[in-house]
PDB file of C-alpha atoms in Angstrom:
ATOM      1  CA  MET M1316     -56.897 -37.801 -21.236  1.00 54.00           C
ATOM      2  CA  ALA M1317     -56.516 -35.711 -18.024  1.00 55.00           C
ATOM      3  CA  GLN M1318     -56.095 -31.983 -18.465  1.00 58.00           C
ATOM      4  CA  VAL M1319     -53.073 -30.643 -16.824  1.00 56.00           C
ATOM      5  CA  ASN M1320     -53.532 -27.315 -14.775  1.00 58.00           C
ATOM      6  CA  ASP M1321     -51.110 -24.736 -15.465  1.00 57.00           C
ATOM      7  CA  GLU M1322     -51.214 -22.733 -12.300  1.00 60.00           C
ATOM      8  CA  ASN M1323     -50.033 -25.735 -10.274  1.00 57.00           C
ATOM      9  CA  ILE M1324     -46.858 -26.185 -12.331  1.00 63.00           C
ATOM     10  CA  ASN M1325     -43.869 -24.444 -10.618  1.00 69.00           C
ATOM     11  CA  GLU M1326     -41.311 -22.929 -12.932  1.00 70.00           C
ATOM     12  CA  PRO M1327     -37.795 -23.396 -12.014  1.00 69.00           C
ATOM     13  CA  LYS M1328     -36.467 -20.221 -10.435  1.00 76.00           C
ATOM     14  CA  ASP M1329     -33.343 -18.243 -12.192  1.00 79.00           C
ATOM     15  CA  PHE M1330     -30.874 -18.255  -9.632  1.00 77.00           C
ATOM     16  CA  ALA M1331     -28.171 -16.496 -11.782  1.00 81.00           C
ATOM     17  CA  PRO M1332     -28.710 -13.010 -10.443  1.00 82.00           C
ATOM     18  CA  TYR M1333     -28.257 -14.109  -6.839  1.00 82.00           C
ATOM     19  CA  LEU M1334     -25.125 -15.913  -7.918  1.00 85.00           C
ATOM     20  CA  TRP M1335     -23.557 -12.818  -9.393  1.00 88.00           C
ATOM     21  CA  TRP M1336     -24.488 -10.908  -6.236  1.00 88.00           C
ATOM     22  CA  GLY M1337     -22.842 -13.304  -4.214  1.00 89.00           C
ATOM     23  CA  ILE M1338     -19.457 -13.286  -6.356  1.00 91.00           C
ATOM     24  CA  LEU M1339     -19.607  -9.461  -6.335  1.00 91.00           C
ATOM     25  CA  VAL M1340     -19.902  -9.424  -2.439  1.00 91.00           C
ATOM     26  CA  VAL M1341     -16.884 -11.985  -2.111  1.00 91.00           C
ATOM     27  CA  VAL M1342     -14.794  -9.908  -4.433  1.00 91.00           C
ATOM     28  CA  LEU M1343     -15.632  -6.594  -2.435  1.00 91.00           C
ATOM     29  CA  ILE M1344     -14.649  -8.349   0.908  1.00 90.00           C
ATOM     30  CA  MET M1345     -11.633  -9.453  -0.693  1.00 88.00           C
ATOM     31  CA  VAL M1346     -10.579  -6.226  -1.993  1.00 87.00           C
ATOM     32  CA  GLY M1347     -11.562  -4.710   1.310  1.00 83.00           C
ATOM     33  CA  LEU M1348      -9.457  -6.923   3.343  1.00 81.00           C
ATOM     34  CA  ILE M1349      -6.235  -6.467   1.183  1.00 79.00           C
ATOM     35  CA  LEU M1350      -6.726  -2.491   1.650  1.00 76.00           C
ATOM     36  CA  ALA M1351      -7.458  -2.895   5.295  1.00 72.00           C
ATOM     37  CA  MET M1352      -4.036  -4.815   5.475  1.00 69.00           C
ATOM     38  CA  GLY M1353      -2.173  -2.108   4.068  1.00 63.00           C
ATOM     39  CA  LYS M1354       1.633  -2.333   4.040  1.00 60.00           C
ATOM     40  CA  ARG M1355       2.960  -5.404   5.694  1.00 58.00           C
ATOM     41  CA  THR M1356       4.181  -5.161   8.946  1.00 57.00           C
ATOM     42  CA  PRO M1357       5.766  -8.424  10.202  1.00 59.00           C
ATOM     43  CA  GLY M1358       6.266  -9.134  13.868  1.00 71.00           C
ATOM     44  CA  ARG M1359      10.056  -9.537  13.697  1.00 80.00           C
ATOM     45  CA  SER M1360      12.673  -7.350  12.408  1.00 85.00           C
ATOM     46  CA  GLU M1361      13.101  -7.679   8.487  1.00 90.00           C
ATOM     47  CA  VAL M1362      14.819  -5.760   5.723  1.00 90.00           C
ATOM     48  CA  ARG M1363      14.750  -5.783   1.968  1.00 93.00           C
ATOM     49  CA  ALA M1364      17.483  -5.009  -0.215  1.00 95.00           C
ATOM     50  CA  LYS M1365      18.520  -5.307  -3.956  1.00 96.00           C
ATOM     51  CA  HIS M1366      22.302  -5.859  -4.598  1.00 95.00           C
ATOM     52  CA  ILE M1367      24.784  -6.677  -7.563  1.00 95.00           C
ATOM     53  CA  LEU M1368      27.166  -9.373  -6.750  1.00 96.00           C
ATOM     54  CA  VAL M1369      30.543  -9.518  -8.728  1.00 95.00           C
ATOM     55  CA  LYS M1370      32.364 -12.688  -7.457  1.00 95.00           C
ATOM     56  CA  PHE M1371      35.976 -13.224  -7.680  1.00 94.00           C
ATOM     57  CA  ASP M1372      38.501 -15.969  -6.808  1.00 93.00           C
ATOM     58  CA  GLN M1373      39.737 -15.063  -3.333  1.00 89.00           C
ATOM     59  CA  GLY M1374      43.332 -16.467  -4.099  1.00 91.00           C
ATOM     60  CA  ASP M1375      43.682 -14.526  -7.294  1.00 93.00           C
ATOM     61  CA  PRO M1376      44.923 -11.045  -7.000  1.00 93.00           C
ATOM     62  CA  ALA M1377      44.440 -10.221 -10.564  1.00 94.00           C
ATOM     63  CA  ASP M1378      40.698 -11.762 -10.566  1.00 94.00           C
ATOM     64  CA  ARG M1379      39.927  -9.672  -7.202  1.00 93.00           C
ATOM     65  CA  SER M1380      41.535  -6.562  -9.010  1.00 94.00           C
ATOM     66  CA  ARG M1381      39.037  -7.075 -12.304  1.00 95.00           C
ATOM     67  CA  ALA M1382      36.208  -7.786 -10.037  1.00 94.00           C
ATOM     68  CA  LEU M1383      36.745  -4.618  -8.067  1.00 95.00           C
ATOM     69  CA  GLN M1384      37.019  -2.535 -11.357  1.00 96.00           C
ATOM     70  CA  LEU M1385      33.886  -4.086 -12.809  1.00 96.00           C
ATOM     71  CA  ILE M1386      31.796  -3.134  -9.482  1.00 95.00           C
ATOM     72  CA  GLN M1387      33.252   0.150  -9.471  1.00 96.00           C
ATOM     73  CA  GLU M1388      32.289   0.881 -13.171  1.00 96.00           C
ATOM     74  CA  ILE M1389      28.938  -0.526 -12.498  1.00 95.00           C
ATOM     75  CA  ARG M1390      28.559   1.928  -9.442  1.00 95.00           C
ATOM     76  CA  GLY M1391      29.509   4.677 -11.637  1.00 95.00           C
ATOM     77  CA  ARG M1392      27.070   3.730 -14.325  1.00 95.00           C
ATOM     78  CA  ILE M1393      24.226   3.753 -11.829  1.00 95.00           C
ATOM     79  CA  GLU M1394      25.346   7.137 -10.486  1.00 95.00           C
ATOM     80  CA  LYS M1395      25.108   8.508 -13.974  1.00 95.00           C
ATOM     81  CA  GLY M1396      21.379   7.479 -13.958  1.00 94.00           C
ATOM     82  CA  GLU M1397      21.364   4.042 -15.475  1.00 95.00           C
ATOM     83  CA  SER M1398      18.929   1.416 -14.000  1.00 95.00           C
ATOM     84  CA  PHE M1399      20.125  -0.754 -11.009  1.00 95.00           C
ATOM     85  CA  GLU M1400      17.516  -3.495 -12.065  1.00 95.00           C
ATOM     86  CA  LYS M1401      18.789  -3.597 -15.462  1.00 96.00           C
ATOM     87  CA  LEU M1402      22.347  -3.676 -14.459  1.00 95.00           C
ATOM     88  CA  ALA M1403      21.846  -6.471 -11.862  1.00 95.00           C
ATOM     89  CA  LYS M1404      20.105  -8.447 -14.492  1.00 95.00           C
ATOM     90  CA  GLU M1405      23.084  -8.093 -16.749  1.00 94.00           C
ATOM     91  CA  TYR M1406      26.263  -8.288 -14.381  1.00 95.00           C
ATOM     92  CA  SER M1407      25.225  -9.835 -11.107  1.00 95.00           C
ATOM     93  CA  ASN M1408      26.849 -13.239 -10.107  1.00 95.00           C
ATOM     94  CA  ASP M1409      23.801 -13.996  -7.854  1.00 94.00           C
ATOM     95  CA  PRO M1410      21.348 -15.889  -9.890  1.00 92.00           C
ATOM     96  CA  ALA M1411      18.563 -16.016  -7.561  1.00 91.00           C
ATOM     97  CA  SER M1412      18.205 -12.267  -7.270  1.00 93.00           C
ATOM     98  CA  ALA M1413      19.710 -11.182 -10.746  1.00 93.00           C
ATOM     99  CA  THR M1414      16.428 -12.205 -12.449  1.00 94.00           C
ATOM    100  CA  ARG M1415      14.563  -9.968 -10.067  1.00 94.00           C
ATOM    101  CA  GLY M1416      16.844  -7.005 -10.598  1.00 94.00           C
ATOM    102  CA  GLY M1417      18.880  -7.659  -7.579  1.00 94.00           C
ATOM    103  CA  ASP M1418      15.783  -7.914  -5.258  1.00 94.00           C
ATOM    104  CA  MET M1419      16.659 -10.119  -2.419  1.00 93.00           C
ATOM    105  CA  GLY M1420      13.202 -10.120  -0.780  1.00 91.00           C
ATOM    106  CA  PRO M1421      12.453  -9.695   2.909  1.00 91.00           C
ATOM    107  CA  MET M1422      15.106 -11.225   5.277  1.00 90.00           C
ATOM    108  CA  ALA M1423      15.091 -11.629   9.188  1.00 88.00           C
ATOM    109  CA  LYS M1424      18.147 -10.182  11.204  1.00 86.00           C
ATOM    110  CA  GLY M1425      21.265 -12.174  11.201  1.00 85.00           C
ATOM    111  CA  GLN M1426      20.674 -14.022   7.809  1.00 88.00           C
ATOM    112  CA  TYR M1427      23.668 -11.993   6.075  1.00 90.00           C
ATOM    113  CA  GLN M1428      27.450 -11.901   6.272  1.00 91.00           C
ATOM    114  CA  GLU M1429      28.582  -9.403   8.843  1.00 90.00           C
ATOM    115  CA  GLN M1430      29.793  -6.722   6.498  1.00 92.00           C
ATOM    116  CA  PHE M1431      26.406  -7.046   4.538  1.00 92.00           C
ATOM    117  CA  GLU M1432      24.374  -7.498   7.545  1.00 90.00           C
ATOM    118  CA  ASN M1433      25.625  -4.058   9.180  1.00 89.00           C
ATOM    119  CA  TYR M1434      25.270  -2.294   6.013  1.00 91.00           C
ATOM    120  CA  VAL M1435      21.599  -3.240   5.400  1.00 91.00           C
ATOM    121  CA  TRP M1436      20.669  -2.353   9.147  1.00 87.00           C
ATOM    122  CA  SER M1437      22.538   0.910   9.468  1.00 87.00           C
ATOM    123  CA  ALA M1438      22.387   2.389   5.992  1.00 89.00           C
ATOM    124  CA  PRO M1439      19.504   5.100   4.817  1.00 92.00           C
ATOM    125  CA  LEU M1440      16.817   3.618   2.725  1.00 93.00           C
ATOM    126  CA  ASN M1441      16.919   3.742  -1.413  1.00 94.00           C
ATOM    127  CA  GLU M1442      20.628   4.955  -1.199  1.00 94.00           C
ATOM    128  CA  LEU M1443      23.203   3.313  -3.260  1.00 94.00           C
ATOM    129  CA  SER M1444      26.071   1.946  -1.345  1.00 93.00           C
ATOM    130  CA  ASN M1445      29.864   2.170  -1.700  1.00 94.00           C
ATOM    131  CA  VAL M1446      31.582  -1.423  -2.628  1.00 94.00           C
ATOM    132  CA  VAL M1447      30.907  -3.744   0.347  1.00 93.00           C
ATOM    133  CA  GLN M1448      32.933  -6.901   0.203  1.00 93.00           C
ATOM    134  CA  THR M1449      31.987 -10.253   1.688  1.00 92.00           C
ATOM    135  CA  SER M1450      33.502 -13.833   0.933  1.00 92.00           C
ATOM    136  CA  TYR M1451      31.134 -14.141  -1.840  1.00 93.00           C
ATOM    137  CA  GLY M1452      32.663 -11.082  -3.777  1.00 93.00           C
ATOM    138  CA  TYR M1453      31.981  -7.394  -3.987  1.00 95.00           C
ATOM    139  CA  HIS M1454      28.398  -5.958  -3.529  1.00 95.00           C
ATOM    140  CA  LEU M1455      26.405  -2.652  -4.564  1.00 95.00           C
ATOM    141  CA  ILE M1456      23.774  -2.669  -2.102  1.00 95.00           C
ATOM    142  CA  VAL M1457      20.379  -0.617  -1.914  1.00 96.00           C
ATOM    143  CA  VAL M1458      18.103  -1.008   1.110  1.00 94.00           C
ATOM    144  CA  THR M1459      14.519  -0.529  -0.116  1.00 94.00           C
ATOM    145  CA  GLU M1460      12.531  -1.502   3.102  1.00 92.00           C
ATOM    146  CA  ARG M1461      13.364  -1.938   6.545  1.00 89.00           C
ATOM    147  CA  HIS M1462      10.922  -2.828   9.833  1.00 88.00           C
ATOM    148  CA  VAL M1463      12.458  -2.959  13.220  1.00 84.00           C
ATOM    149  CA  SER M1464      10.188  -4.821  15.683  1.00 83.00           C
ATOM    150  CA  ALA M1465       9.121  -3.222  18.779  1.00 83.00           C
ATOM    151  CA  GLY M1466      11.447  -5.616  21.050  1.00 82.00           C
ATOM    152  CA  ASP M1467      14.592  -4.673  18.594  1.00 79.00           C
ATOM    153  CA  ALA M1468      13.765  -1.087  18.739  1.00 81.00           C
ATOM    154  CA  TYR M1469      13.695  -1.240  22.632  1.00 84.00           C
ATOM    155  CA  GLU M1470      17.116  -3.129  22.821  1.00 81.00           C
ATOM    156  CA  LEU M1471      18.485  -0.570  20.430  1.00 77.00           C
ATOM    157  CA  GLU M1472      17.547   2.297  22.383  1.00 84.00           C
ATOM    158  CA  LEU M1473      18.750   0.722  25.559  1.00 85.00           C
ATOM    159  CA  GLU M1474      22.328  -0.025  23.759  1.00 81.00           C
ATOM    160  CA  ARG M1475      22.158   3.784  22.685  1.00 81.00           C
ATOM    161  CA  ARG M1476      21.473   5.078  26.127  1.00 86.00           C
ATOM    162  CA  VAL M1477      24.548   2.590  27.454  1.00 86.00           C
ATOM    163  CA  THR M1478      26.745   3.952  24.993  1.00 83.00           C
ATOM    164  CA  GLU M1479      25.627   7.541  25.924  1.00 83.00           C
ATOM    165  CA  VAL M1480      26.345   6.767  29.569  1.00 80.00           C
ATOM    166  CA  GLY M1481      29.564   5.127  29.049  1.00 75.00           C
ATOM    167  CA  ASN M1482      30.853   8.349  27.017  1.00 70.00           C
ATOM    168  CA  GLY M1483      29.794  10.675  29.772  1.00 66.00           C
ATOM    169  CA  GLY M1484      26.251  11.212  28.974  1.00 57.00           C
ATOM    170  CA  ASP M1485      23.530  11.952  31.291  1.00 55.00           C
ATOM    171  CA  SER M1486      23.188   8.843  33.615  1.00 51.00           C
ATOM    172  CA  ALA M1487      19.993  10.306  35.282  1.00 54.00           C
ATOM    173  CA  THR M1488      17.909   9.685  32.021  1.00 55.00           C
ATOM    174  CA  PRO M1489      15.429   6.924  32.824  1.00 58.00           C
ATOM    175  CA  PRO M1490      15.323   3.745  30.758  1.00 56.00           C
ATOM    176  CA  PRO M1491      12.752   3.746  27.849  1.00 57.00           C
ATOM    177  CA  ALA M1492       9.401   2.272  28.635  1.00 57.00           C
ATOM    178  CA  PRO M1493       9.295  -1.393  27.150  1.00 54.00           C
ATOM    179  CA  PRO M1494       7.120  -1.946  24.227  1.00 53.00           C
ATOM    180  CA  GLU M1495       3.800  -3.408  25.043  1.00 54.00           C
ATOM    181  CA  GLY M1496       3.729  -7.059  25.598  1.00 50.00           C
ATOM    182  CA  ILE M1497       7.641  -6.914  26.900  1.00 49.00           C
ATOM    183  CA  ALA M1498       8.448  -7.173  30.428  1.00 48.00           C
ATOM    184  CA  ALA M1499      10.733  -4.438  31.717  1.00 49.00           C
ATOM    185  CA  PRO M1500      13.885  -5.622  33.195  1.00 50.00           C
ATOM    186  CA  PRO M1501      14.117  -5.341  36.888  1.00 50.00           C
ATOM    187  CA  ALA M1502      15.121  -1.896  38.410  1.00 52.00           C
ATOM    188  CA  ALA M1503      18.660  -1.931  40.090  1.00 49.00           C
ATOM    189  CA  PRO M1504      18.392  -2.145  44.083  1.00 50.00           C
ATOM    190  CA  GLU M1505      19.286   1.419  45.420  1.00 53.00           C
ATOM    191  CA  ALA M1506      22.310   1.527  47.332  1.00 51.00           C
ATOM    192  CA  ALA M1507      21.917   1.440  51.323  1.00 52.00           C
ATOM    193  CA  PRO M1508      23.056   4.519  53.255  1.00 54.00           C
ATOM    194  CA  ALA M1509      26.218   4.339  55.043  1.00 53.00           C
ATOM    195  CA  PRO M1510      25.976   3.616  58.414  1.00 55.00           C
ATOM    196  CA  ALA M1511      26.580   6.612  60.725  1.00 56.00           C
ATOM    197  CA  ALA M1512      30.173   6.757  62.236  1.00 56.00           C
ATOM    198  CA  ALA M1513      30.386   5.702  65.995  1.00 55.00           C
ATOM    199  CA  PRO M1514      31.066   8.548  68.516  1.00 57.00           C
ATOM    200  CA  ALA M1515      34.599   8.710  69.618  1.00 57.00           C
ATOM    201  CA  ASN M1516      35.346   8.047  73.378  1.00 52.00           C
TER     202      ASN M1516
END
């Protein structure tokens, strides 16, 4: 019988420590990426709001009155300190957002009806609205986040300046510099000087 030399037998290596170090490195990289990304800043204008909707039959004045009275009572309760989220779950007729405490999630510009849209893009953040009416019914709205893209901010600034000039503001103010990556509109050509009057004979 042949004798086996123990020195020539290689024992299998234990790779468990290497595996755990690899997992730890991957987890640390993921945490680092999450922290580095920070707050989400989309490339388009978005708004996030929560609302409470009380629907009513458009053709029934009594139902409209009932809905208005209810939404005003809910508003009063919120002003007295009750939780918006709790009341949204209890009273809102929007099943998609009611379960989330009225949160509608982030939405791009132009996604809401005009009255709602005007409010969410102009209202102060985290402030309870007055009653807003749309074809869906009566709403109470709180805008929780708003991100205006560089292009939209540029357009808003141009509109503001045009309004100022139209209202007698300073027309000598130069237009704002366009955001990076957006071409500036062409400058208006300067008016040619008036030709000199010909001498009289």
